[in-house]
Coordinates of N, CA and C in Angstrom, one line a residue:
M1 N -24.7 9.7 -3.5 CA -23.9 8.5 -3.8 C -24.5 7.7 -4.9
S2 N -23.7 7.3 -5.8 CA -24.2 6.5 -7.0 C -24.7 5.2 -6.6
A3 N -25.6 4.6 -7.3 CA -26.2 3.3 -7.1 C -25.2 2.2 -7.6
P4 N -25.2 1.0 -7.0 CA -24.4 0.0 -7.5 C -24.7 -0.4 -8.9
V5 N -23.7 -0.7 -9.7 CA -23.9 -1.2 -11.1 C -24.6 -2.6 -11.0
E6 N -25.6 -2.8 -11.8 CA -26.3 -4.0 -11.8 C -25.5 -5.1 -12.4
H7 N -25.4 -6.2 -11.7 CA -24.6 -7.4 -12.2 C -25.1 -8.6 -11.6
A8 N -24.9 -9.8 -12.2 CA -25.3 -11.1 -11.7 C -24.3 -11.6 -10.7
G9 N -24.8 -12.7 -10.0 CA -23.8 -13.4 -9.1 C -23.9 -12.8 -7.7
P10 N -23.0 -13.3 -6.8 CA -22.9 -12.9 -5.5 C -22.7 -11.4 -5.4
A11 N -23.1 -10.8 -4.3 CA -23.0 -9.3 -4.1 C -21.5 -8.9 -4.2
L12 N -21.3 -8.0 -5.1 CA -20.0 -7.3 -5.2 C -20.3 -5.8 -5.4
D13 N -19.8 -5.0 -4.5 CA -20.2 -3.6 -4.5 C -19.3 -2.9 -5.6
V14 N -19.9 -2.7 -6.8 CA -19.3 -2.1 -7.9 C -20.1 -0.8 -8.3
R15 N -19.4 0.3 -8.2 CA -20.1 1.6 -8.4 C -19.4 2.4 -9.5
R16 N -20.2 3.1 -10.3 CA -19.6 4.0 -11.3 C -18.8 5.1 -10.6
A17 N -17.7 5.4 -11.2 CA -16.8 6.5 -10.7 C -16.4 7.3 -11.9
G18 N -17.3 8.2 -12.3 CA -17.1 9.0 -13.5 C -17.5 8.2 -14.8
T19 N -16.9 8.6 -15.9 CA -17.2 7.9 -17.2 C -16.1 6.9 -17.6
R20 N -15.0 6.8 -16.9 CA -14.0 5.9 -17.3 C -13.5 5.0 -16.2
A21 N -14.3 4.8 -15.1 CA -13.9 4.0 -14.0 C -15.0 3.4 -13.2
V22 N -14.8 2.3 -12.5 CA -15.7 1.8 -11.5 C -15.0 1.6 -10.2
L23 N -15.7 1.7 -9.1 CA -15.0 1.6 -7.8 C -15.6 0.3 -7.1
V24 N -14.7 -0.6 -6.7 CA -15.1 -1.8 -6.1 C -14.8 -1.7 -4.6
T25 N -15.7 -1.9 -3.7 CA -15.5 -1.8 -2.3 C -15.5 -3.1 -1.6
F26 N -14.5 -3.3 -0.6 CA -14.4 -4.5 0.1 C -14.4 -4.3 1.6
G27 N -14.4 -5.4 2.4 CA -14.5 -5.2 3.8 C -13.2 -5.1 4.5
T28 N -12.1 -5.6 3.8 CA -10.8 -5.6 4.4 C -9.7 -5.3 3.4
L29 N -8.5 -4.9 3.8 CA -7.4 -4.6 2.9 C -7.0 -5.9 2.3
A30 N -7.0 -7.0 3.0 CA -6.6 -8.3 2.5 C -7.5 -8.7 1.3
E31 N -8.8 -8.4 1.3 CA -9.7 -8.7 0.2 C -9.3 -7.8 -1.0
V32 N -8.9 -6.5 -0.8 CA -8.5 -5.7 -1.9 C -7.3 -6.3 -2.6
T33 N -6.3 -6.6 -1.7 CA -5.0 -7.2 -2.3 C -5.3 -8.5 -3.1
A34 N -6.1 -9.3 -2.5 CA -6.3 -10.6 -3.2 C -7.1 -10.4 -4.5
F35 N -8.1 -9.5 -4.5 CA -8.9 -9.3 -5.7 C -8.0 -8.7 -6.8
R36 N -7.2 -7.7 -6.4 CA -6.3 -7.1 -7.3 C -5.3 -8.1 -7.9
A37 N -4.8 -9.0 -7.1 CA -3.9 -10.0 -7.6 C -4.6 -10.9 -8.6
G38 N -5.8 -11.3 -8.3 CA -6.6 -12.1 -9.2 C -6.9 -11.4 -10.5
L39 N -7.1 -10.1 -10.5 CA -7.4 -9.3 -11.7 C -6.2 -9.2 -12.5
E40 N -5.0 -9.0 -11.8 CA -3.8 -8.9 -12.6 C -3.4 -10.2 -13.2
A41 N -3.7 -11.3 -12.6 CA -3.4 -12.7 -13.1 C -4.3 -13.0 -14.3
E42 N -5.5 -12.5 -14.3 CA -6.4 -12.8 -15.4 C -7.0 -11.4 -15.9
P43 N -6.3 -10.7 -16.6 CA -6.7 -9.3 -17.0 C -8.1 -9.3 -17.7
V44 N -8.9 -8.3 -17.5 CA -10.2 -8.2 -18.1 C -10.0 -7.2 -19.3
P45 N -10.4 -7.6 -20.5 CA -10.3 -6.7 -21.7 C -10.9 -5.3 -21.4
G46 N -10.2 -4.3 -21.8 CA -10.7 -2.9 -21.6 C -10.2 -2.2 -20.4
V47 N -9.7 -3.0 -19.4 CA -9.2 -2.4 -18.1 C -7.8 -1.8 -18.4
T48 N -7.6 -0.5 -18.0 CA -6.4 0.2 -18.3 C -5.5 0.4 -17.1
E49 N -6.1 0.5 -15.9 CA -5.4 0.8 -14.7 C -6.1 0.4 -13.4
L50 N -5.3 0.0 -12.4 CA -5.9 -0.4 -11.1 C -5.3 0.5 -10.0
V51 N -6.1 1.1 -9.2 CA -5.6 2.0 -8.1 C -6.2 1.5 -6.8
S52 N -5.3 1.0 -6.0 CA -5.8 0.4 -4.7 C -5.9 1.4 -3.6
G53 N -6.9 1.2 -2.7 CA -7.1 1.9 -1.5 C -7.1 1.0 -0.3
A54 N -7.4 1.5 0.9 CA -7.4 0.7 2.1 C -8.6 -0.3 2.0
R55 N -9.7 0.0 1.4 CA -10.9 -0.8 1.3 C -11.5 -0.8 -0.1
T56 N -10.8 -0.2 -1.0 CA -11.4 0.0 -2.4 C -10.4 -0.3 -3.5
L57 N -10.9 -0.6 -4.6 CA -10.1 -0.8 -5.8 C -10.7 0.0 -7.0
L58 N -10.1 1.0 -7.5 CA -10.6 1.8 -8.6 C -10.1 1.1 -9.9
V59 N -11.1 0.8 -10.7 CA -10.8 0.1 -12.0 C -11.0 1.0 -13.1
R60 N -10.0 1.5 -13.7 CA -10.2 2.4 -14.9 C -10.2 1.6 -16.2
F61 N -11.0 2.1 -17.1 CA -11.2 1.3 -18.4 C -11.3 2.3 -19.6
D62 N -11.1 1.7 -20.7 CA -11.2 2.4 -22.0 C -12.6 2.3 -22.5
P63 N -13.3 3.5 -22.5 CA -14.7 3.5 -22.8 C -15.0 3.0 -24.3
E64 N -14.0 3.0 -25.1 CA -14.2 2.5 -26.4 C -14.2 1.0 -26.5
R65 N -13.8 0.3 -25.4 CA -13.7 -1.1 -25.4 C -14.7 -1.8 -24.4
T66 N -15.1 -1.0 -23.4 CA -16.0 -1.6 -22.4 C -16.8 -0.4 -21.7
D67 N -17.7 -0.8 -20.8 CA -18.4 0.2 -20.0 C -18.8 -0.5 -18.7
P68 N -19.3 0.3 -17.7 CA -19.7 -0.3 -16.4 C -20.7 -1.5 -16.5
T69 N -21.6 -1.4 -17.4 CA -22.6 -2.5 -17.5 C -22.0 -3.8 -18.0
R70 N -21.0 -3.7 -18.9 CA -20.3 -4.9 -19.3 C -19.2 -5.3 -18.4
L71 N -18.6 -4.3 -17.7 CA -17.4 -4.6 -16.9 C -17.8 -5.3 -15.6
A72 N -18.9 -4.9 -15.0 CA -19.3 -5.4 -13.7 C -19.4 -6.9 -13.6
P73 N -20.1 -7.5 -14.6 CA -20.2 -9.0 -14.6 C -18.9 -9.7 -14.7
R74 N -18.0 -9.1 -15.5 CA -16.6 -9.6 -15.7 C -15.8 -9.6 -14.4
L75 N -16.0 -8.5 -13.7 CA -15.3 -8.4 -12.4 C -15.8 -9.4 -11.4
Q76 N -17.1 -9.7 -11.5 CA -17.8 -10.7 -10.7 C -17.1 -12.0 -10.8
T77 N -16.5 -12.4 -11.9 CA -15.9 -13.7 -12.1 C -14.5 -13.8 -11.7
V78 N -13.9 -12.7 -11.2 CA -12.5 -12.7 -10.9 C -12.3 -13.6 -9.6
E79 N -11.3 -14.4 -9.7 CA -10.9 -15.3 -8.6 C -9.8 -14.6 -7.8
P80 N -10.1 -14.3 -6.6 CA -9.0 -13.7 -5.7 C -7.8 -14.6 -5.6
V81 N -6.6 -14.0 -5.5 CA -5.4 -14.7 -5.3 C -4.8 -14.2 -4.0
V82 N -4.6 -15.1 -3.0 CA -4.1 -14.7 -1.7 C -2.6 -14.9 -1.8
P83 N -1.8 -13.8 -1.7 CA -0.3 -13.9 -1.7 C 0.2 -14.8 -0.6
T84 N 1.3 -15.5 -0.8 CA 1.9 -16.3 0.2 C 3.4 -15.9 0.4
R85 N 4.0 -16.3 1.4 CA 5.4 -16.0 1.6 C 6.3 -16.7 0.6
A86 N 5.7 -17.7 -0.1 CA 6.5 -18.4 -1.1 C 6.6 -17.6 -2.4
D87 N 5.8 -16.5 -2.5 CA 5.8 -15.7 -3.7 C 7.2 -15.1 -3.9
V88 N 7.6 -15.1 -5.2 CA 9.0 -14.6 -5.5 C 8.8 -13.4 -6.4
G89 N 9.9 -12.7 -6.5 CA 9.9 -11.5 -7.4 C 10.9 -10.5 -6.9
E90 N 11.1 -9.5 -7.7 CA 12.1 -8.5 -7.4 C 11.7 -7.8 -6.0
V91 N 12.8 -7.6 -5.2 CA 12.6 -6.9 -4.0 C 13.5 -5.6 -4.0
T92 N 12.9 -4.5 -3.6 CA 13.6 -3.2 -3.5 C 14.1 -3.1 -2.1
T93 N 15.5 -2.8 -2.1 CA 16.1 -2.7 -0.8 C 16.2 -1.2 -0.4
I94 N 15.9 -0.9 0.9 CA 16.0 0.4 1.4 C 16.8 0.4 2.6
P95 N 18.0 1.0 2.6 CA 18.9 1.1 3.8 C 18.3 2.2 4.7
V96 N 18.3 1.9 6.0 CA 17.7 2.7 7.0 C 18.7 2.9 8.2
T97 N 18.8 4.2 8.6 CA 19.5 4.5 9.9 C 18.5 4.6 11.0
Y98 N 18.5 3.6 11.9 CA 17.5 3.5 12.9 C 17.8 4.3 14.1
D99 N 17.5 5.6 14.0 CA 17.7 6.6 15.1 C 16.5 7.5 15.2
G100 N 15.3 7.0 14.9 CA 14.1 7.8 14.9 C 13.8 8.3 16.3
E101 N 13.1 9.4 16.4 CA 12.7 10.0 17.7 C 11.8 9.1 18.5
D102 N 11.0 8.2 17.9 CA 10.1 7.4 18.6 C 10.5 6.0 18.7
L103 N 11.8 5.7 18.3 CA 12.2 4.3 18.4 C 12.1 3.7 19.8
D104 N 12.7 4.3 20.8 CA 12.7 3.8 22.1 C 11.3 3.7 22.7
T105 N 10.5 4.7 22.4 CA 9.1 4.8 22.8 C 8.3 3.6 22.3
V106 N 8.5 3.3 21.0 CA 7.7 2.2 20.4 C 8.2 0.9 21.0
A107 N 9.5 0.8 21.1 CA 10.1 -0.5 21.7 C 9.5 -0.7 23.1
A108 N 9.4 0.3 23.9 CA 8.8 0.1 25.2 C 7.3 -0.2 25.2
L109 N 6.7 0.4 24.2 CA 5.2 0.3 24.0 C 4.9 -1.2 23.7
V110 N 5.7 -1.9 23.0 CA 5.4 -3.3 22.6 C 6.2 -4.3 23.4
G111 N 6.9 -3.8 24.4 CA 7.6 -4.6 25.4 C 8.9 -5.3 24.8
T112 N 9.7 -4.6 24.0 CA 10.9 -5.1 23.5 C 12.0 -4.1 23.5
T113 N 13.1 -4.4 23.1 CA 14.2 -3.5 23.0 C 14.3 -2.8 21.6
A114 N 15.0 -1.7 21.6 CA 15.1 -1.0 20.3 C 15.8 -1.9 19.2
A115 N 16.8 -2.7 19.7 CA 17.5 -3.6 18.8 C 16.5 -4.7 18.2
Q116 N 15.7 -5.2 19.1 CA 14.7 -6.2 18.7 C 13.7 -5.6 17.8
L117 N 13.3 -4.4 18.0 CA 12.3 -3.7 17.1 C 12.9 -3.6 15.7
V118 N 14.2 -3.2 15.6 CA 14.9 -3.0 14.4 C 15.0 -4.4 13.7
A119 N 15.3 -5.4 14.4 CA 15.4 -6.8 13.8 C 14.0 -7.2 13.3
W120 N 12.9 -6.9 14.0 CA 11.6 -7.2 13.5 C 11.3 -6.4 12.2
H121 N 11.7 -5.1 12.1 CA 11.4 -4.3 10.9 C 12.2 -4.8 9.7
T122 N 13.5 -5.2 10.0 CA 14.3 -5.6 8.8 C 14.2 -7.1 8.5
G123 N 13.6 -7.8 9.4 CA 13.5 -9.3 9.2 C 12.3 -9.8 8.5
Q124 N 11.7 -9.0 7.7 CA 10.5 -9.4 6.9 C 10.5 -8.6 5.6
T125 N 9.6 -9.1 4.7 CA 9.4 -8.5 3.4 C 8.1 -7.7 3.5
W126 N 8.2 -6.4 3.1 CA 7.0 -5.5 3.1 C 6.5 -5.4 1.7
T127 N 5.2 -5.2 1.6 CA 4.6 -5.1 0.3 C 3.7 -3.8 0.3
S128 N 3.9 -3.0 -0.8 CA 3.0 -1.8 -0.9 C 1.6 -2.2 -1.2
A129 N 0.7 -1.9 -0.3 CA -0.7 -2.2 -0.4 C -1.4 -1.2 -1.3
F130 N -1.1 0.1 -1.0 CA -1.7 1.2 -1.8 C -0.9 2.4 -1.5
C131 N -1.1 3.5 -2.3 CA -0.4 4.7 -2.1 C -1.5 5.8 -1.8
G132 N -1.1 6.8 -1.0 CA -2.0 7.9 -0.7 C -1.3 8.9 0.2
F133 N -2.1 9.9 0.7 CA -1.6 10.9 1.6 C -0.7 12.0 0.9
A134 N 0.3 11.5 0.2 CA 1.2 12.4 -0.6 C 1.8 11.6 -1.7
P135 N 2.2 12.2 -2.8 CA 2.8 11.5 -3.9 C 4.1 10.7 -3.4
G136 N 4.0 9.4 -3.7 CA 5.1 8.5 -3.3 C 5.0 7.9 -1.9
F137 N 3.9 8.2 -1.2 CA 3.7 7.7 0.2 C 3.0 6.3 0.0
S138 N 3.8 5.3 0.3 CA 3.3 3.9 0.1 C 3.0 3.3 1.5
Y139 N 1.8 2.7 1.6 CA 1.3 2.0 2.8 C 1.8 0.6 2.7
L140 N 2.8 0.2 3.5 CA 3.5 -1.1 3.4 C 2.9 -2.1 4.4
T141 N 2.6 -3.3 4.0 CA 2.2 -4.3 5.0 C 3.3 -5.4 5.0
G142 N 3.5 -5.9 6.2 CA 4.6 -6.8 6.4 C 4.2 -8.3 6.2
S143 N 5.2 -9.2 6.2 CA 5.0 -10.6 6.0 C 4.9 -11.3 7.4
V144 N 5.0 -10.6 8.5 CA 4.8 -11.2 9.8 C 3.7 -10.4 10.5
P145 N 3.2 -11.0 11.6 CA 2.1 -10.2 12.3 C 2.5 -8.8 12.6
S146 N 1.6 -7.8 12.5 CA 1.9 -6.4 12.7 C 1.9 -6.2 14.2
L147 N 2.5 -5.0 14.6 CA 2.4 -4.6 16.0 C 1.2 -3.8 16.3
D148 N 0.4 -3.4 15.2 CA -0.8 -2.6 15.4 C -0.6 -1.4 16.3
L149 N 0.4 -0.6 15.9 CA 0.8 0.6 16.7 C -0.2 1.7 16.6
P150 N -0.5 2.4 17.7 CA -1.3 3.6 17.5 C -0.5 4.8 17.0
R151 N -1.1 5.7 16.3 CA -0.4 6.9 15.9 C -0.1 7.8 17.2
R152 N 0.8 8.7 17.0 CA 1.1 9.6 18.1 C -0.2 10.4 18.6
T153 N -0.3 10.7 19.9 CA -1.4 11.5 20.3 C -1.5 12.8 19.7
S154 N -0.4 13.4 19.4 CA -0.4 14.7 18.7 C 0.6 14.6 17.5
A155 N 0.1 15.1 16.3 CA 0.9 15.0 15.1 C 2.0 16.0 15.1
R156 N 3.1 15.7 14.5 CA 4.2 16.7 14.3 C 3.8 17.6 13.1
T157 N 4.2 18.9 13.3 CA 3.8 19.9 12.2 C 4.7 19.6 11.0
S158 N 5.9 19.0 11.2 CA 6.8 18.7 10.0 C 7.6 17.5 10.3
V159 N 7.4 16.5 9.5 CA 8.2 15.2 9.5 C 9.2 15.3 8.4
P160 N 10.5 15.1 8.6 CA 11.5 15.2 7.6 C 11.3 14.2 6.5
A161 N 11.6 14.6 5.3 CA 11.6 13.7 4.1 C 12.5 12.5 4.4
G162 N 12.1 11.3 4.1 CA 13.0 10.1 4.3 C 12.7 9.5 5.6
S163 N 11.9 10.0 6.5 CA 11.6 9.4 7.8 C 10.9 8.1 7.6
V164 N 11.3 7.0 8.3 CA 10.7 5.7 8.2 C 9.8 5.6 9.4
A165 N 8.6 5.2 9.2 CA 7.6 5.3 10.3 C 6.7 4.0 10.4
L166 N 6.0 3.9 11.5 CA 5.1 2.9 11.8 C 3.8 3.5 12.3
A167 N 2.7 2.8 11.9 CA 1.4 3.2 12.4 C 0.4 2.1 12.1
G168 N -0.4 1.7 13.0 CA -1.4 0.6 12.7 C -0.7 -0.6 12.2
E169 N -1.1 -1.2 11.1 CA -0.5 -2.4 10.6 C 0.6 -2.0 9.5
F170 N 0.8 -0.7 9.3 CA 1.7 -0.3 8.2 C 3.0 0.3 8.6
S171 N 3.9 0.2 7.7 CA 5.2 1.0 7.7 C 5.2 1.9 6.5
A172 N 6.0 2.9 6.5 CA 6.0 3.9 5.4 C 7.3 4.7 5.5
V173 N 7.6 5.3 4.3 CA 8.7 6.3 4.3 C 8.1 7.6 3.8
Y174 N 8.3 8.7 4.5 CA 7.7 10.0 4.1 C 8.5 10.5 2.9
P175 N 7.8 10.7 1.8 CA 8.5 11.1 0.6 C 9.0 12.5 0.6
R176 N 8.4 13.3 1.4 CA 8.8 14.7 1.5 C 8.4 15.3 2.9
A177 N 8.9 16.4 3.2 CA 8.6 17.0 4.5 C 7.1 17.3 4.6
S178 N 6.4 16.9 5.6 CA 5.0 17.2 5.7 C 4.6 16.9 7.2
P179 N 3.4 17.4 7.6 CA 2.9 17.0 8.9 C 2.6 15.5 8.9
G180 N 2.7 15.0 10.1 CA 2.4 13.5 10.3 C 2.3 13.1 11.7
G181 N 1.5 12.0 11.9 CA 1.4 11.5 13.3 C 1.9 10.1 13.5
W182 N 2.7 9.6 12.5 CA 3.2 8.2 12.6 C 4.4 8.2 13.6
Q183 N 4.7 7.0 14.0 CA 5.8 6.8 14.9 C 7.1 6.7 14.1
L184 N 8.1 7.6 14.4 CA 9.3 7.6 13.6 C 10.4 6.7 14.2
I185 N 10.9 5.8 13.4 CA 11.9 4.8 13.9 C 13.2 5.0 13.2
G186 N 13.3 5.7 12.1 CA 14.5 5.8 11.4 C 14.4 6.8 10.2
R187 N 15.5 6.7 9.4 CA 15.5 7.6 8.2 C 16.3 7.0 7.1
T188 N 16.0 7.4 5.9 CA 16.7 6.9 4.7 C 16.9 8.0 3.7
D189 N 18.0 7.8 2.9 CA 18.2 8.8 1.8 C 17.6 8.4 0.5
V190 N 16.9 7.2 0.5 CA 16.3 6.8 -0.8 C 15.1 7.7 -1.1
A191 N 15.0 8.1 -2.3 CA 13.9 9.0 -2.7 C 12.7 8.1 -3.1
M192 N 11.6 8.3 -2.4 CA 10.4 7.6 -2.7 C 9.6 8.1 -3.8
W193 N 9.9 9.4 -4.2 CA 9.2 10.0 -5.3 C 10.2 10.8 -6.1
S194 N 10.2 10.6 -7.4 CA 11.1 11.3 -8.3 C 10.5 11.4 -9.7
L195 N 10.4 12.6 -10.2 CA 9.9 12.8 -11.6 C 10.9 12.3 -12.6
D196 N 12.1 12.0 -12.2 CA 13.1 11.4 -13.1 C 12.9 9.9 -13.3
R197 N 12.0 9.3 -12.6 CA 11.7 7.9 -12.7 C 10.4 7.7 -13.4
D198 N 10.2 6.5 -14.0 CA 9.0 6.1 -14.6 C 8.6 4.7 -14.1
P199 N 7.6 4.5 -13.2 CA 6.8 5.6 -12.6 C 7.6 6.4 -11.6
P200 N 7.1 7.6 -11.2 CA 7.8 8.4 -10.2 C 7.9 7.8 -8.9
A201 N 6.8 7.1 -8.5 CA 6.8 6.4 -7.2 C 7.7 5.2 -7.1
L202 N 8.6 5.1 -6.1 CA 9.4 4.0 -6.0 C 8.7 2.7 -5.7
A203 N 7.6 2.8 -4.9 CA 6.9 1.7 -4.5 C 5.4 1.7 -4.7
P204 N 5.0 1.7 -6.0 CA 3.5 1.6 -6.3 C 3.0 0.3 -5.8
A205 N 1.7 0.2 -5.7 CA 1.0 -1.0 -5.2 C 1.6 -2.3 -5.8
G206 N 1.9 -3.3 -4.9 CA 2.4 -4.5 -5.3 C 4.0 -4.6 -5.2
T207 N 4.6 -3.5 -5.0 CA 6.1 -3.5 -4.9 C 6.5 -4.2 -3.6
R208 N 7.5 -5.0 -3.6 CA 8.1 -5.7 -2.4 C 9.3 -4.9 -1.9
I209 N 9.3 -4.7 -0.6 CA 10.4 -3.9 0.0 C 11.1 -4.6 1.1
R210 N 12.4 -4.4 1.2 CA 13.2 -5.0 2.3 C 14.0 -3.9 2.9
F211 N 13.8 -3.6 4.2 CA 14.5 -2.6 4.9 C 15.8 -3.2 5.4
V212 N 16.9 -2.5 5.3 CA 18.2 -3.0 5.8 C 18.8 -2.0 6.7
D213 N 19.3 -2.5 7.8 CA 19.9 -1.6 8.9 C 21.2 -1.1 8.3
A214 N 21.3 0.2 8.0 CA 22.4 0.8 7.4 C 23.6 0.8 8.3
G215 N 23.4 0.9 9.6 CA 24.5 0.8 10.6 C 25.2 -0.5 10.6
R216 N 24.4 -1.6 10.5 CA 25.0 -2.9 10.5 C 25.7 -3.2 9.1
A217 N 25.0 -2.7 8.0 CA 25.6 -2.9 6.7 C 26.9 -2.2 6.6

């Protein structure tokens, strides 16, 4: 494991990640999101791309403009920005048919009805915290308290593309057929990944999502 990049100020875990990036590690996803928002609000010269993870932020840079030794102190001065429900901006709408195999099971698990669970899922704004697992798979966090659902005790060998799912504090849409252990509550025809788009991912980090009940619509 590489040693932290030396920098002044309070401890901020910044480590070299190759020749064109540094990796900043945090204790919670909320800290990652707030730090990224602060860095986007006050861009640091030389930074070319930000890639969020559950507890990390990969900061890519142009080596002709900066380097880890100069970049680390600048990152130290970033003021985190905590998003609020008052934040405005474009929202991507995803229609969902709520007939997932696990819908009734999840409703019973949290002590509610299937209709109430659908109302909870559609009644908030979701934000892409980071992407991973498969191209176009966005880990979405909600604007109301999460259900903190466990994954299935046994994963499915194949989850259909377009499946809308819940696990832990997240919701997601499977961009393609793949194995998976999340709780399936519905399905959508919206493509989460397409090489005909730029960027190909429908919901890169920071994208705001609103799920709509296709049956009611």
